[in-house]
Tab-separated table of C-alpha atoms in Angstrom:
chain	number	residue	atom	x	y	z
A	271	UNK	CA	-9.670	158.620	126.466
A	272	UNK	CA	-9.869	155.656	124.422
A	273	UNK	CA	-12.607	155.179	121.695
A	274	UNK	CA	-14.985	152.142	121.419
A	275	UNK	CA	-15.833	149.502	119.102
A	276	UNK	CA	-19.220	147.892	119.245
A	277	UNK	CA	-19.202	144.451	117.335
A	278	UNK	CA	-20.134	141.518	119.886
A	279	UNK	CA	-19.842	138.553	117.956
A	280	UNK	CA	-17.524	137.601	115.008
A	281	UNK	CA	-17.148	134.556	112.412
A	282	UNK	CA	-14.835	134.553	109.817
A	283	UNK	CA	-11.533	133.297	107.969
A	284	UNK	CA	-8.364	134.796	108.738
A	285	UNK	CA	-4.896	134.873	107.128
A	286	UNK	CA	-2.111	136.892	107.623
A	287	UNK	CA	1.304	137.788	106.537
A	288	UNK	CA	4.636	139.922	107.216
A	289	UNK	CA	5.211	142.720	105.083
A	290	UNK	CA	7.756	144.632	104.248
A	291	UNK	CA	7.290	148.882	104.151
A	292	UNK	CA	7.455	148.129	100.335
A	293	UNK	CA	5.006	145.796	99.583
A	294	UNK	CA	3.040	147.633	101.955
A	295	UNK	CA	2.687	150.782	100.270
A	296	UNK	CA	2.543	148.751	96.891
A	297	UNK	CA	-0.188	146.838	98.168
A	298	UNK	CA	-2.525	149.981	99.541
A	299	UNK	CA	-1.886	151.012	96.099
A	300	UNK	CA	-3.169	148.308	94.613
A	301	UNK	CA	-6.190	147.996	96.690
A	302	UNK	CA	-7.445	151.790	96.733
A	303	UNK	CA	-10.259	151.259	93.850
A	304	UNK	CA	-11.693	148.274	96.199
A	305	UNK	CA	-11.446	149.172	100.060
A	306	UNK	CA	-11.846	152.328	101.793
A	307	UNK	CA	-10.066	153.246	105.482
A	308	UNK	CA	-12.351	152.591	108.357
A	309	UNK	CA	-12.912	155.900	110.352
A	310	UNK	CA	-11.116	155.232	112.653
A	311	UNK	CA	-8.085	156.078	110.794
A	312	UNK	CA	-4.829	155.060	112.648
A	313	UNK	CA	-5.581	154.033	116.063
A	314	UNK	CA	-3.799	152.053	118.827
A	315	UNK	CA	-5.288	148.037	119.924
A	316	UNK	CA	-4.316	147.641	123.666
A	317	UNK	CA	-4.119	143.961	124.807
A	318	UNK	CA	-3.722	142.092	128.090
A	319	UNK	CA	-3.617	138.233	126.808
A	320	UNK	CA	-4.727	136.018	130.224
A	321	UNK	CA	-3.234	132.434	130.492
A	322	UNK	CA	-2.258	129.726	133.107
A	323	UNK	CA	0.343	130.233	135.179
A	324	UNK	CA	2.578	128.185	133.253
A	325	UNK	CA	1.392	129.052	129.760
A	326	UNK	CA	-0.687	126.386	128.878
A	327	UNK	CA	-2.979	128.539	126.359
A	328	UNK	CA	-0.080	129.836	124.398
A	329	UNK	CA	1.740	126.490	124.674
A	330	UNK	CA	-1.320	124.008	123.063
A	331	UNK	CA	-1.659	127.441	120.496
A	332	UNK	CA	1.860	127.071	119.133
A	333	UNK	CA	1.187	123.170	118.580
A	334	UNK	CA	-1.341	124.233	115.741
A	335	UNK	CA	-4.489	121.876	117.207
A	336	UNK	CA	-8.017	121.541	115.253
A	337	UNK	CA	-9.488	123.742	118.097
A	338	UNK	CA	-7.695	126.721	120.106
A	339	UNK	CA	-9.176	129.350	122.280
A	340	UNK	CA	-7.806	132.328	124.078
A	341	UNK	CA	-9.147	135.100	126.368
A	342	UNK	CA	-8.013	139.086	126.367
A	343	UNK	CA	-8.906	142.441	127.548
A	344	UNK	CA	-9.022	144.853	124.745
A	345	UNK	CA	-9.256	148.485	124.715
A	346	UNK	CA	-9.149	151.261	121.861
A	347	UNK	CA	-6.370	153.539	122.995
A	348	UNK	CA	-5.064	153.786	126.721
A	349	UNK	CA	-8.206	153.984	129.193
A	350	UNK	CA	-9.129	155.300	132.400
A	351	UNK	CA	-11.104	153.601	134.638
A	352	UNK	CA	-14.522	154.536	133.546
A	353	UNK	CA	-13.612	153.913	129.693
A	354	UNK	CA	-15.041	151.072	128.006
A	355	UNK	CA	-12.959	147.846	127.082
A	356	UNK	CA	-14.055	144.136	126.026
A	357	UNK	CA	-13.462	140.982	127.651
A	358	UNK	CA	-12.806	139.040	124.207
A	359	UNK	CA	-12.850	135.041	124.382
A	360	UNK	CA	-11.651	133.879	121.012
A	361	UNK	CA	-11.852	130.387	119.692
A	362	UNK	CA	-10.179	128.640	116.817
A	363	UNK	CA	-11.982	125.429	114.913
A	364	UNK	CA	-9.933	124.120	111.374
A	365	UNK	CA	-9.259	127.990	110.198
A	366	UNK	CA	-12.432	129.169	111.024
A	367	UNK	CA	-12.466	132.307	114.197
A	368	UNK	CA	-14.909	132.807	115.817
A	369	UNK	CA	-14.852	135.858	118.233
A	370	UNK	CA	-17.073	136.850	121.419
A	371	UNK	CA	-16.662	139.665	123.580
A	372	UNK	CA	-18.910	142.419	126.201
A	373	UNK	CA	-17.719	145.739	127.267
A	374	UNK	CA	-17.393	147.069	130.466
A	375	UNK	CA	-15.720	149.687	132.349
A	376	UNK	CA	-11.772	148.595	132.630
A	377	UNK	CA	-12.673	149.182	136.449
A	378	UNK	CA	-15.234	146.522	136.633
A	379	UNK	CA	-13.402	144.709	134.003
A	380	UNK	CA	-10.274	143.898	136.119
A	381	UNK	CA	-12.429	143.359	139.165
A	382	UNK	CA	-13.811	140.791	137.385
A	383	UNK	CA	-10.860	139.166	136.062
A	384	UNK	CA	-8.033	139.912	138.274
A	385	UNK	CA	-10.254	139.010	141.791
A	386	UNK	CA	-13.002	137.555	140.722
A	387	UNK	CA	-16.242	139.614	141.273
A	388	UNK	CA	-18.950	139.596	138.969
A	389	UNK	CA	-20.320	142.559	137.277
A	390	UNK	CA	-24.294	143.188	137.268
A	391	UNK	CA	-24.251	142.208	133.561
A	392	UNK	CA	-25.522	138.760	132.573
A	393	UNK	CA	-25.580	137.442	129.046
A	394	UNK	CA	-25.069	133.974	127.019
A	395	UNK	CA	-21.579	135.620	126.060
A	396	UNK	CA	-20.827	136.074	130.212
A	397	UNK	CA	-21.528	132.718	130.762
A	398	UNK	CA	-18.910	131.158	128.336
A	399	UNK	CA	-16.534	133.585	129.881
A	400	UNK	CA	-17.423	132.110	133.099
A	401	UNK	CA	-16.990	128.827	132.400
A	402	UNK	CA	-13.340	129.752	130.640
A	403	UNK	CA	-12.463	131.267	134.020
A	404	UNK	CA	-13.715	128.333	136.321
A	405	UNK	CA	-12.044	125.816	133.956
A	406	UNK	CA	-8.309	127.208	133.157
A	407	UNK	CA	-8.290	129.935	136.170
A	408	UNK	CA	-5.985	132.450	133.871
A	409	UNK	CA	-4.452	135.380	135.551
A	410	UNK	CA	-2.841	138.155	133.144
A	411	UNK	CA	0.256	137.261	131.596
A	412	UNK	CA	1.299	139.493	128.732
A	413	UNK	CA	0.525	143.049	127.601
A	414	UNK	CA	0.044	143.771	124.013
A	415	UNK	CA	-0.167	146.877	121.742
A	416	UNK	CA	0.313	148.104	118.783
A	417	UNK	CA	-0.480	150.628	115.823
A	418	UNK	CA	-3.183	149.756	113.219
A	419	UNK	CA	-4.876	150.957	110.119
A	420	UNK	CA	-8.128	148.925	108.905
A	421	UNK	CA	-9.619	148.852	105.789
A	422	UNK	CA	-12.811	147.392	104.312
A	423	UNK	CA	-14.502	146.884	100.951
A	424	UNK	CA	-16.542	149.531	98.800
A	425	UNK	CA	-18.716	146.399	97.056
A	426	UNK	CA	-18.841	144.091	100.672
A	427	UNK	CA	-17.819	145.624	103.873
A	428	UNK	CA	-17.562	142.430	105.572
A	429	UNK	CA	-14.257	142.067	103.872
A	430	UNK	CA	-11.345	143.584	106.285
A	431	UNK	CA	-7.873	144.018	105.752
A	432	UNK	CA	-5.849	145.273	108.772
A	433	UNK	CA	-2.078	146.592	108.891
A	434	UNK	CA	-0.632	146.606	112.693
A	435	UNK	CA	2.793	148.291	112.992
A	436	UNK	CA	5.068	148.890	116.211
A	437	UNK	CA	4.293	145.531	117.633
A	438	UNK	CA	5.100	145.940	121.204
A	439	UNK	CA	4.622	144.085	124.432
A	440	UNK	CA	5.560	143.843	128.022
A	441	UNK	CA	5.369	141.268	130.956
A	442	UNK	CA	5.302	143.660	133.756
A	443	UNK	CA	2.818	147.169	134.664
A	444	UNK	CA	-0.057	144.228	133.161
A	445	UNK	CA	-2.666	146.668	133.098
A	446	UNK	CA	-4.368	148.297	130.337
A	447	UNK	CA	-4.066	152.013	132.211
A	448	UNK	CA	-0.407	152.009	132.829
A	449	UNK	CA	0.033	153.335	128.871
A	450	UNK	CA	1.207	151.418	125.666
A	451	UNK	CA	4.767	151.308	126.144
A	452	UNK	CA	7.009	147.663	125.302
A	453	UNK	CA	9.471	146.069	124.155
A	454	UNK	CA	9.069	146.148	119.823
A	455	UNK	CA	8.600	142.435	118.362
A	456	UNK	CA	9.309	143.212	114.967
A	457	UNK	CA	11.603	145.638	112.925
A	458	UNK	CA	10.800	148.947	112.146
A	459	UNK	CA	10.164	148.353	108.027
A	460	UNK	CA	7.931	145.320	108.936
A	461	UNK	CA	4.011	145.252	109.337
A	462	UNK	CA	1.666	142.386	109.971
A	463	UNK	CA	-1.772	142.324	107.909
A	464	UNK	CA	-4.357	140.340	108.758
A	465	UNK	CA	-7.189	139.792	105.647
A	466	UNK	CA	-10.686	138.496	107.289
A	467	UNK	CA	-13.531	137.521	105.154
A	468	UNK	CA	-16.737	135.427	105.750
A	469	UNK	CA	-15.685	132.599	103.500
A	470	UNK	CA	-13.653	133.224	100.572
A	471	UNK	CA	-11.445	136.172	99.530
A	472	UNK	CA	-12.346	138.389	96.495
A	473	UNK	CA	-10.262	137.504	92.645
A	474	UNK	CA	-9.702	140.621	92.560
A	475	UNK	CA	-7.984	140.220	96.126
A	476	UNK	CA	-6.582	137.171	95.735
A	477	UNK	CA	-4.933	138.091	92.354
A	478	UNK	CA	-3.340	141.442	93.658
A	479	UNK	CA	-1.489	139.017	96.643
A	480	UNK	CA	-0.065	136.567	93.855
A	481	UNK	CA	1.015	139.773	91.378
A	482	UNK	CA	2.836	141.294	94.217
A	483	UNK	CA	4.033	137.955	95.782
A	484	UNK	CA	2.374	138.092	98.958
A	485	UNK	CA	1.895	134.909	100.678
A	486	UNK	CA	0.545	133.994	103.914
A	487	UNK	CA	2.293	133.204	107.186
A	488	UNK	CA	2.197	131.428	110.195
A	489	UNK	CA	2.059	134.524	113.134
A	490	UNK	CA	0.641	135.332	116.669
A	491	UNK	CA	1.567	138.254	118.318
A	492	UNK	CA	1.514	136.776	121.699
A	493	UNK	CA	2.625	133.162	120.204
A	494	UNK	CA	6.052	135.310	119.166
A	495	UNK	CA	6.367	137.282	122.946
A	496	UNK	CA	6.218	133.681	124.408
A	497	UNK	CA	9.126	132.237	122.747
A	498	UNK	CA	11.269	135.144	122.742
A	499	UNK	CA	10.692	135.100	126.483
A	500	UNK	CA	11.223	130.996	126.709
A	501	UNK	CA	14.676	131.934	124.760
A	502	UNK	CA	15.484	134.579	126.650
A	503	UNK	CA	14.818	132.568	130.101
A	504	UNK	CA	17.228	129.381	128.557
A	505	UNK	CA	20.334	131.865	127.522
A	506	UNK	CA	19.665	133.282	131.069
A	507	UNK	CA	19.855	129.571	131.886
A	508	UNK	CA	22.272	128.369	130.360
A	509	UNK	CA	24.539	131.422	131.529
A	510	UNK	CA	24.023	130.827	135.159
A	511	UNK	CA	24.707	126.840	134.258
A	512	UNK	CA	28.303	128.126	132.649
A	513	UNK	CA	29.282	130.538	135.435
């Protein structure tokens, strides 16, 4: 059954960067008298990322504009069709995030989504989810888990660091009940954190990256399934062009 998470509406900075096992372990190390683990403990983020039809989202994402916005189902762990899951419409505006979501059943959920009829529920937060269905008429393009421990700090708990491991995804079975099985998108040794804060990281933060030469990168999960797929589709291509 999967767990919930109740946070509706989120502002903040974020940065990430690739790991390796290594600095990993150095780094929890080196944070331990600052954060504390969330309760959660290690749990598993289920995604289904909606786009157009020919990845217009993802594509204008990857070009790195002022403003971005996606939309997503999320669950906490696989679900059945009574669980709870959030609809999650997440916009981008020079660095600053600035996340939205409701829960629902994944039942009423992917009615909603998937064909179109509305639930009973009516809120500000609906209607911008409307209007980001009426305007780019996404359909569900890309399924996305993976494995993550969050932490967050002792002195300000608005300051989160996540670590996601066993990146994986899939393009077919696109729905949140048919379990968290994929294709892996990064090795084994590697983890993605993700450091959100209202404003400004911490010193002591910001000095613990620079001692253990940690520097931040350029990633999106789904950004990274949709050009190993547009690769994979241009060998395929290119093979077929050959023969």
């Amino acid at each position: 059954m999967a767990s919930t998470k109740t946070n509706y509406v989120f502002e903040r900075v974020e940065k990430k960067y690739l790991l390796t096992k290594e600095k990993y372990q150095a780094l929890l190390k080196a944070i331990e008298p600052y954060m504390a683990q969330d309760e959660y403990g290690m749990h598993t983020i289920c995604n289904i990322y909606y786009d157009t039809p020919t990845y217009d989202l993802i594509r204008t994402s990857i070009e790195k504009p002022k403003y971005k916005e996606k939309l997503r189902l999320r669950s906490y762990g696989r679900p059945n069709k009574k669980d709870t899951v959030f609809i999650e419409i997440k916009k981008k505006y020079k660095g600053v995030v600035f996340k939205r979501r409701v829960s629902l059943t994944l039942e009423e959920a992917e009615r909603y989504l998937n064909s179109g009829i509305k639930p009973k529920k009516e809120n500000q937060i609906f209607k911008e989810i409307d209007y980001f269905m009426a305007f780019y008429k996404p359909i569900p393009k890309v399924y996305l888990a993976y494995d993550r421990i969050a932490y967050f700090g002792k002195a300000d708990s608005n300051i989160r660091i996540t670590f996601d491991h066993h990146i994986r995804s899939r393009q077919g079975d696109l729905s949140l009940g048919k379990g968290d099985y994929g294709d892996f998108l990064l090795d084994n040794n590697e983890y993605l954190m993700e450091i959100k804060v209202p404003l400004a990281m911490p010193l002591w933060l910001v000095h613990t990256l620079s001692e253990l030469e940690i520097y931040p990168t350029s990633f999106s999960k789904y950004g990274n399934v949709y050009k190993q797929s547009l690769l994979e589709m241009r060998r395929e291509q290119r093979c077929l062009q050959a023969y």
